[in-house]
Coordinates of C-alpha atoms and ligand atoms in Angstrom, one line a residue:
M1 CA -13.4 31.3 21.4
D2 CA -11.2 33.6 19.3
L3 CA -10.3 32.6 15.8
E4 CA -6.5 32.3 16.4
S5 CA -6.9 29.9 19.3
K6 CA -9.1 27.7 17.1
N7 CA -6.2 27.6 14.6
Q8 CA -8.2 29.5 12.1
A9 CA -6.4 29.5 8.7
G10 CA -5.5 33.1 8.1
P11 CA -2.6 35.5 8.2
S12 CA -0.1 33.8 10.5
V13 CA 3.3 32.3 10.4
K14 CA 1.9 28.8 10.5
K15 CA 1.7 26.9 7.2
T16 CA -1.7 26.1 5.8
V17 CA -2.6 22.5 5.2
F18 CA -5.7 21.6 3.0
S19 CA -7.1 18.2 2.2
G20 CA -10.4 16.5 1.6
V21 CA -12.3 13.2 1.3
Q22 CA -15.2 12.4 -1.0
P23 CA -18.4 11.3 0.7
S24 CA -18.9 8.8 -2.2
G25 CA -18.7 5.4 -0.6
I26 CA -17.2 3.4 2.2
L27 CA -14.2 4.9 3.8
H28 CA -11.5 2.3 4.4
L29 CA -8.2 1.6 6.2
G30 CA -6.4 3.0 3.1
N31 CA -8.1 6.4 3.5
Y32 CA -7.3 6.4 7.2
L33 CA -3.6 5.3 7.0
G34 CA -2.8 7.2 3.8
A35 CA -4.6 10.5 4.6
L36 CA -6.5 10.9 7.9
A37 CA -3.7 9.6 10.2
Q38 CA -1.4 12.1 8.5
W39 CA -3.9 14.9 9.1
V40 CA -4.1 14.1 12.8
E41 CA -0.4 14.5 13.1
M42 CA -0.4 17.8 11.2
Q43 CA -3.2 19.5 13.1
S44 CA -1.1 20.6 16.0
K45 CA 1.7 22.1 13.9
Y46 CA -0.2 23.7 11.0
H47 CA -3.3 25.6 10.2
C48 CA -5.4 22.7 8.9
I49 CA -8.5 22.9 6.8
F50 CA -10.3 19.6 6.1
C51 CA -13.1 19.5 3.6
V52 CA -15.9 17.0 2.8
V53 CA -15.9 17.4 -0.9
D54 CA -19.5 16.7 -1.8
Y55 CA -19.3 18.4 -5.2
H56 CA -16.6 15.9 -6.2
A57 CA -18.9 13.1 -5.1
I58 CA -21.6 14.0 -7.6
T59 CA -19.2 13.6 -10.5
V60 CA -20.7 10.1 -10.5
K61 CA -24.4 9.4 -9.8
Q62 CA -25.3 9.2 -6.1
K63 CA -28.5 8.4 -4.3
P64 CA -29.6 11.7 -2.7
E65 CA -30.6 10.3 0.7
E66 CA -27.5 8.2 0.9
L67 CA -25.3 11.2 0.0
S68 CA -26.6 13.5 2.6
R69 CA -26.2 10.7 5.2
R70 CA -22.6 10.0 4.1
I71 CA -21.6 13.7 4.3
L72 CA -22.4 13.6 8.1
D73 CA -20.7 10.2 8.4
V74 CA -17.5 11.4 6.8
V75 CA -17.3 14.2 9.4
K76 CA -17.8 11.6 12.1
I77 CA -15.0 9.6 10.6
Y78 CA -12.7 12.7 10.7
L79 CA -13.6 13.2 14.4
A80 CA -13.2 9.5 15.3
S81 CA -9.8 9.6 13.6
G82 CA -8.7 12.3 16.0
I83 CA -9.3 15.5 14.0
N84 CA -10.2 18.1 16.6
P85 CA -12.5 20.9 15.4
E86 CA -10.9 23.2 18.0
K87 CA -7.6 22.8 16.2
A88 CA -8.6 22.2 12.6
V89 CA -11.4 23.6 10.4
I90 CA -13.8 21.0 9.1
F91 CA -16.3 22.2 6.5
R92 CA -18.4 21.0 3.5
Q93 CA -17.3 22.1 0.0
S94 CA -20.8 23.0 -1.2
D95 CA -21.2 25.5 1.7
V96 CA -18.5 27.7 0.2
K97 CA -19.6 28.9 -3.2
A98 CA -16.1 30.2 -4.1
H99 CA -15.0 26.6 -4.9
V100 CA -17.2 26.2 -8.0
E101 CA -16.6 29.8 -9.0
L102 CA -12.8 29.4 -9.0
A103 CA -13.1 26.0 -10.7
W104 CA -14.9 27.6 -13.6
I105 CA -12.4 30.4 -13.8
L106 CA -9.5 27.9 -13.8
N107 CA -11.3 25.9 -16.5
C108 CA -11.2 29.0 -18.7
A109 CA -8.0 30.7 -17.7
A110 CA -5.6 28.0 -16.8
A111 CA -6.6 24.4 -17.5
R112 CA -6.1 22.8 -20.9
M113 CA -7.7 19.7 -22.4
A114 CA -4.2 18.3 -22.8
D115 CA -3.6 18.6 -19.0
L116 CA -6.8 16.7 -18.1
N117 CA -6.3 14.1 -20.8
K118 CA -3.2 13.0 -18.9
M119 CA -4.9 12.3 -15.6
T120 CA -4.6 8.6 -14.9
Q121 CA -7.5 8.5 -12.4
F122 CA -9.9 9.7 -15.0
K123 CA -8.7 7.0 -17.4
E124 CA -9.3 4.4 -14.7
K125 CA -12.6 5.7 -13.5
G126 CA -14.0 6.5 -16.9
A127 CA -12.8 3.3 -18.6
N128 CA -15.5 0.9 -20.0
K129 CA -18.3 3.3 -18.9
E130 CA -21.0 4.1 -21.4
S131 CA -21.6 7.6 -20.2
V132 CA -19.1 9.6 -18.3
S133 CA -20.0 13.1 -16.9
V134 CA -18.0 16.2 -17.9
G135 CA -17.7 16.7 -14.2
L136 CA -15.7 13.5 -13.8
F137 CA -13.2 14.7 -16.5
D138 CA -13.0 18.2 -14.9
Y139 CA -12.8 16.9 -11.3
P140 CA -9.1 17.7 -10.9
V141 CA -9.8 21.4 -11.7
L142 CA -12.3 21.6 -8.9
M143 CA -9.7 20.0 -6.6
A144 CA -7.2 22.6 -7.7
A145 CA -9.7 25.3 -6.8
D146 CA -10.2 23.7 -3.3
I147 CA -6.5 23.9 -2.6
L148 CA -5.7 27.3 -4.2
L149 CA -8.5 29.2 -2.4
Y150 CA -6.7 28.9 0.9
N151 CA -3.1 29.8 0.1
T152 CA -2.3 26.3 0.9
D153 CA 1.3 25.3 1.6
L154 CA 0.8 21.5 2.0
V155 CA -1.6 19.0 0.7
P156 CA -1.5 15.7 2.6
V157 CA -2.9 12.9 0.4
G158 CA -2.4 9.3 -0.6
E159 CA -0.3 8.5 -3.6
D160 CA -3.3 8.3 -6.0
Q161 CA -3.9 12.0 -5.6
V162 CA -0.3 13.2 -6.2
Q163 CA -0.9 13.7 -10.0
H164 CA -3.9 16.0 -9.1
V165 CA -1.7 18.1 -6.8
E166 CA 0.9 18.4 -9.5
L167 CA -1.8 19.6 -11.9
T168 CA -2.8 22.2 -9.2
R169 CA 0.7 23.5 -9.2
T170 CA 0.7 23.7 -13.0
L171 CA -2.6 25.6 -13.1
A172 CA -1.5 28.0 -10.3
S173 CA 1.8 28.8 -12.0
R174 CA 0.1 29.3 -15.4
F175 CA -2.4 31.7 -14.0
N176 CA 0.2 33.6 -12.1
R177 CA 2.3 33.9 -15.3
D178 CA -0.6 34.9 -17.5
Y179 CA -2.5 37.2 -15.2
G180 CA -0.2 38.2 -12.4
Q181 CA 0.7 36.8 -9.0
V182 CA -2.2 35.5 -7.0
F183 CA -1.7 31.9 -6.1
K184 CA 0.7 30.2 -3.7
I185 CA 2.2 27.1 -5.2
P186 CA 1.3 24.2 -2.9
A187 CA 3.5 21.1 -2.2
V188 CA 2.2 17.6 -1.8
A189 CA 2.7 15.7 1.5
V190 CA 2.8 11.9 1.1
R191 CA 3.6 9.5 4.0
K192 CA 6.7 7.4 3.5
Q193 CA 4.6 4.4 4.7
G194 CA 0.9 4.0 4.0
A195 CA 0.7 6.3 0.9
R196 CA -0.7 3.3 -1.1
I197 CA -2.4 0.6 1.0
M198 CA -3.1 -2.3 -1.4
G199 CA -6.1 -4.5 -1.7
L200 CA -6.2 -7.5 0.7
D201 CA -7.4 -9.7 -2.2
D202 CA -4.9 -8.4 -4.7
P203 CA -1.7 -6.7 -3.6
T204 CA -1.1 -5.3 -7.1
K205 CA -4.1 -3.0 -6.8
K206 CA -4.8 -0.3 -4.3
M207 CA -7.4 -0.7 -1.6
S208 CA -10.4 1.0 -3.0
K209 CA -14.0 1.9 -2.1
S210 CA -15.0 1.0 -5.6
A211 CA -13.4 -2.5 -5.5
S212 CA -15.7 -5.2 -6.8
S213 CA -15.3 -7.3 -3.7
P214 CA -15.5 -6.2 0.0
A215 CA -12.7 -8.7 0.6
N216 CA -10.5 -5.9 -1.0
Y217 CA -10.8 -3.5 1.9
I218 CA -11.3 -3.0 5.6
A219 CA -14.1 -0.5 5.9
L220 CA -13.8 1.7 8.9
T221 CA -17.4 0.7 9.6
D222 CA -16.9 -3.1 9.2
T223 CA -17.6 -5.0 12.4
P224 CA -14.3 -5.6 14.1
E225 CA -14.9 -9.4 13.8
A226 CA -15.6 -9.2 10.1
A227 CA -12.5 -7.1 9.6
A228 CA -10.4 -9.6 11.5
K229 CA -11.7 -12.4 9.3
K230 CA -10.7 -10.4 6.2
I231 CA -7.1 -10.1 7.4
K232 CA -7.0 -13.8 8.1
R233 CA -8.2 -14.5 4.6
A234 CA -5.9 -11.9 3.0
V235 CA -3.8 -13.1 0.1
T236 CA -0.2 -13.8 1.0
D237 CA 2.9 -14.5 -1.1
S238 CA 4.8 -17.8 -1.6
G239 CA 7.6 -18.5 0.9
K240 CA 7.4 -18.5 4.6
E241 CA 9.4 -15.5 5.8
I242 CA 7.9 -12.4 7.3
K243 CA 10.1 -9.9 5.5
F244 CA 9.4 -6.4 4.0
D245 CA 10.2 -6.9 0.3
Q246 CA 8.0 -4.8 -1.9
N247 CA 9.0 -6.5 -5.1
K248 CA 9.2 -10.2 -4.1
K249 CA 6.6 -10.1 -1.3
P250 CA 4.0 -7.4 -2.1
A251 CA 1.2 -9.0 -0.1
I252 CA 3.3 -9.4 3.1
A253 CA 4.8 -5.9 2.5
N254 CA 1.3 -4.5 2.5
L255 CA 0.2 -6.4 5.7
L256 CA 3.5 -5.4 7.4
T257 CA 2.7 -1.7 6.5
I258 CA -0.7 -1.9 8.0
Y259 CA 0.6 -3.7 11.1
S260 CA 3.5 -1.2 11.5
L261 CA 1.2 1.8 11.2
L262 CA -1.4 0.5 13.6
S263 CA 1.0 -0.9 16.2
G264 CA 3.8 1.7 16.0
L265 CA 6.3 -1.1 15.6
S266 CA 8.9 -0.8 12.9
F267 CA 9.3 -3.3 10.0
K268 CA 12.5 -4.4 11.7
E269 CA 10.8 -5.0 15.0
L270 CA 8.0 -6.9 13.3
E271 CA 10.5 -9.0 11.2
E272 CA 12.4 -9.8 14.4
K273 CA 9.2 -10.8 16.2
Y274 CA 8.2 -13.3 13.5
R275 CA 11.7 -14.5 12.6
G276 CA 11.8 -18.3 12.3
Q277 CA 8.0 -18.6 12.8
G278 CA 7.3 -19.3 9.1
P279 CA 8.6 -22.9 9.0
A280 CA 7.0 -23.8 12.4
Y281 CA 3.7 -22.9 11.0
A282 CA 4.1 -24.4 7.5
G283 CA 1.3 -26.9 7.2
A284 CA -0.3 -25.9 10.5
S285 CA -4.0 -25.3 10.3
A286 CA -3.6 -21.5 10.6
G287 CA -1.4 -21.5 7.5
K288 CA 2.3 -20.6 7.2
Y289 CA 1.9 -17.0 8.0
G290 CA -0.6 -18.0 10.7
E291 CA 0.6 -16.3 13.8
F292 CA 1.5 -13.1 12.0
K293 CA -1.9 -12.8 10.5
N294 CA -3.7 -13.7 13.7
D295 CA -1.8 -11.0 15.5
L296 CA -2.5 -8.4 12.8
A297 CA -6.2 -9.4 12.8
E298 CA -6.2 -8.7 16.5
E299 CA -4.5 -5.4 16.0
V300 CA -7.1 -4.3 13.4
R301 CA -9.9 -5.6 15.6
K302 CA -8.7 -3.5 18.5
F303 CA -8.2 -0.4 16.3
L304 CA -11.8 -0.7 15.0
V305 CA -13.4 -1.3 18.4
E306 CA -11.8 1.9 19.7
F307 CA -12.5 3.9 16.5
Q308 CA -16.1 2.9 16.4
I309 CA -16.8 3.8 20.0
K310 CA -15.7 7.3 19.1
Y311 CA -17.5 7.3 15.8
R312 CA -20.8 6.4 17.4
G313 CA -20.3 9.1 20.1
F314 CA -21.0 12.0 17.8
T315 CA -24.6 13.2 17.0
D316 CA -25.8 14.5 13.6
D317 CA -26.6 17.9 15.3
E318 CA -23.0 18.2 16.6
V319 CA -21.7 17.5 13.1
R320 CA -24.0 20.0 11.5
E321 CA -22.8 22.7 14.0
I322 CA -19.1 21.8 13.3
L323 CA -19.8 22.1 9.5
Q324 CA -21.5 25.4 9.8
D325 CA -18.9 26.9 12.1
G326 CA -16.2 25.6 9.7
A327 CA -17.7 27.1 6.6
D328 CA -18.2 30.5 8.4
R329 CA -14.5 30.5 9.3
V330 CA -13.1 29.7 5.8
R331 CA -15.6 31.6 3.7
P332 CA -13.8 35.0 4.1
I333 CA -10.4 33.5 3.1
A334 CA -11.9 31.8 0.0
Q335 CA -13.7 35.0 -1.0
E336 CA -10.5 37.1 -0.6
T337 CA -8.6 34.9 -3.0
L338 CA -11.6 34.8 -5.4
N339 CA -11.8 38.6 -5.4
K340 CA -8.1 38.8 -6.3
V341 CA -8.5 36.4 -9.1
K342 CA -11.6 38.3 -10.5
N343 CA -9.7 41.6 -10.3
K344 CA -6.9 40.1 -12.4
L345 CA -9.4 39.0 -15.0
G346 CA -11.3 42.3 -15.0
I347 CA -14.6 40.7 -13.8
N348 CA -14.9 42.0 -10.3
Ligands
LIG401 P1 -10.6 10.2 -2.0 O1 -11.9 10.5 -1.3 O2 -10.7 9.2 -3.1 O3 -9.6 9.6 -0.9 C1 -9.4 10.3 0.3 C2 -7.9 10.2 0.7 O4 -7.5 8.8 0.9 C3 -6.4 8.5 0.1 N1 -6.4 7.1 -0.3 C4 -5.5 6.2 0.0 N2 -4.3 6.3 0.7 C5 -3.6 5.2 0.8 N3 -3.9 4.0 0.3 C6 -5.1 3.8 -0.4 N4 -5.5 2.7 -0.9 C7 -5.9 5.0 -0.5 N5 -7.1 5.2 -1.1 C8 -7.4 6.5 -1.0 C9 -6.4 9.5 -1.1 O5 -5.2 9.6 -1.7 C10 -7.0 10.7 -0.4 O6 -5.9 11.5 0.2 N6 -9.8 14.0 -5.0 C11 -9.7 13.6 -3.7 C12 -10.5 14.5 -2.7 C13 -10.1 15.9 -2.8 C14 -9.0 16.6 -2.3 C15 -9.1 17.9 -2.6 C16 -7.8 16.1 -1.6 C17 -10.9 16.9 -3.4 N7 -10.3 18.1 -3.3 C18 -8.2 18.9 -2.2 C19 -6.9 17.0 -1.3 C20 -7.1 18.4 -1.6 C21 -10.3 12.2 -3.6 O7 -11.0 11.7 -4.4 O8 -9.9 11.5 -2.4

């Protein structure tokens, strides 16, 4: 197959999309709805490059055997989500050396301590830890290198990564200003709905793989039955009405968001469907939001059954081949950008 028909990122009128996921823990419904589902929509329209960012994962300690397993599993999750390697490039960050080379160069020639000190995710992840790696602090610079190597136009991510993409824009502009034009300035693409899926146990905190309790998240690898139970046990708000109100009903707003994205029904349609159901269920054994939660649990269960059939359908060997092919296709693009950067610095 020729490169163009495989949607190879390269000189073309199509815009380039770049994004990635860390193989650092359980992938959950938040990752899927905030990022992966958006990637799937984009792959037919843009030149898409999706990376498994293993160098980001080692910013915190990982068990080596588990990490190498998870790298393959993340690719299977991409594939089960609907990313098609005939349309989009899938590769592993550590297979393309230019990422770490550019990260070091940006560390020296563009990033400032003051920029990184502002990053809220580092403050959260580094808080209350006795020893924090330099890599964790520097992590957004590696992310900037990932994005900038491919002349990226759009970076589809969840809301928690927006600050990092803004930093990428700052670093690119600063380098261009100080050394001459090399980098394209990328834009962030955040979904209107689903950019911040909240924890099922606490709607004030995002759904997160590092949450202390598994009741916080629906893992994409949870058994469908266990996931349905988690929905049924999810925290709700006071009152009875099924209504999207982010401020007054954050828990119901979160469940409505998940429901709407999985079913394709709008908030309005869902509100209509459950109008008047609250009071009838008040005091009933299923609880006041009973029918709504039962239906959503069924929606999640169905989604996971289908997802996991696809997930189990890929072999490790297939995945290894996809990764090798992907790296071979993007390496020349990354190298070309790196060469331009090194020329500007006088180190080529
Ligand atoms: P990571 O691995 O933490 O998350 C992967 C993607 O999932 C999104 N996400 C969510 N979206 C909605 N609701 C949630 N609760 C939720 N939790 C996570 C994230 O926003 C992300 O889009 N630094 C990145 C990985 C990365 C990257 C890149 C991304 C490295 N280089 C270059 C884009 C471009 C990260 O740790 O994502």
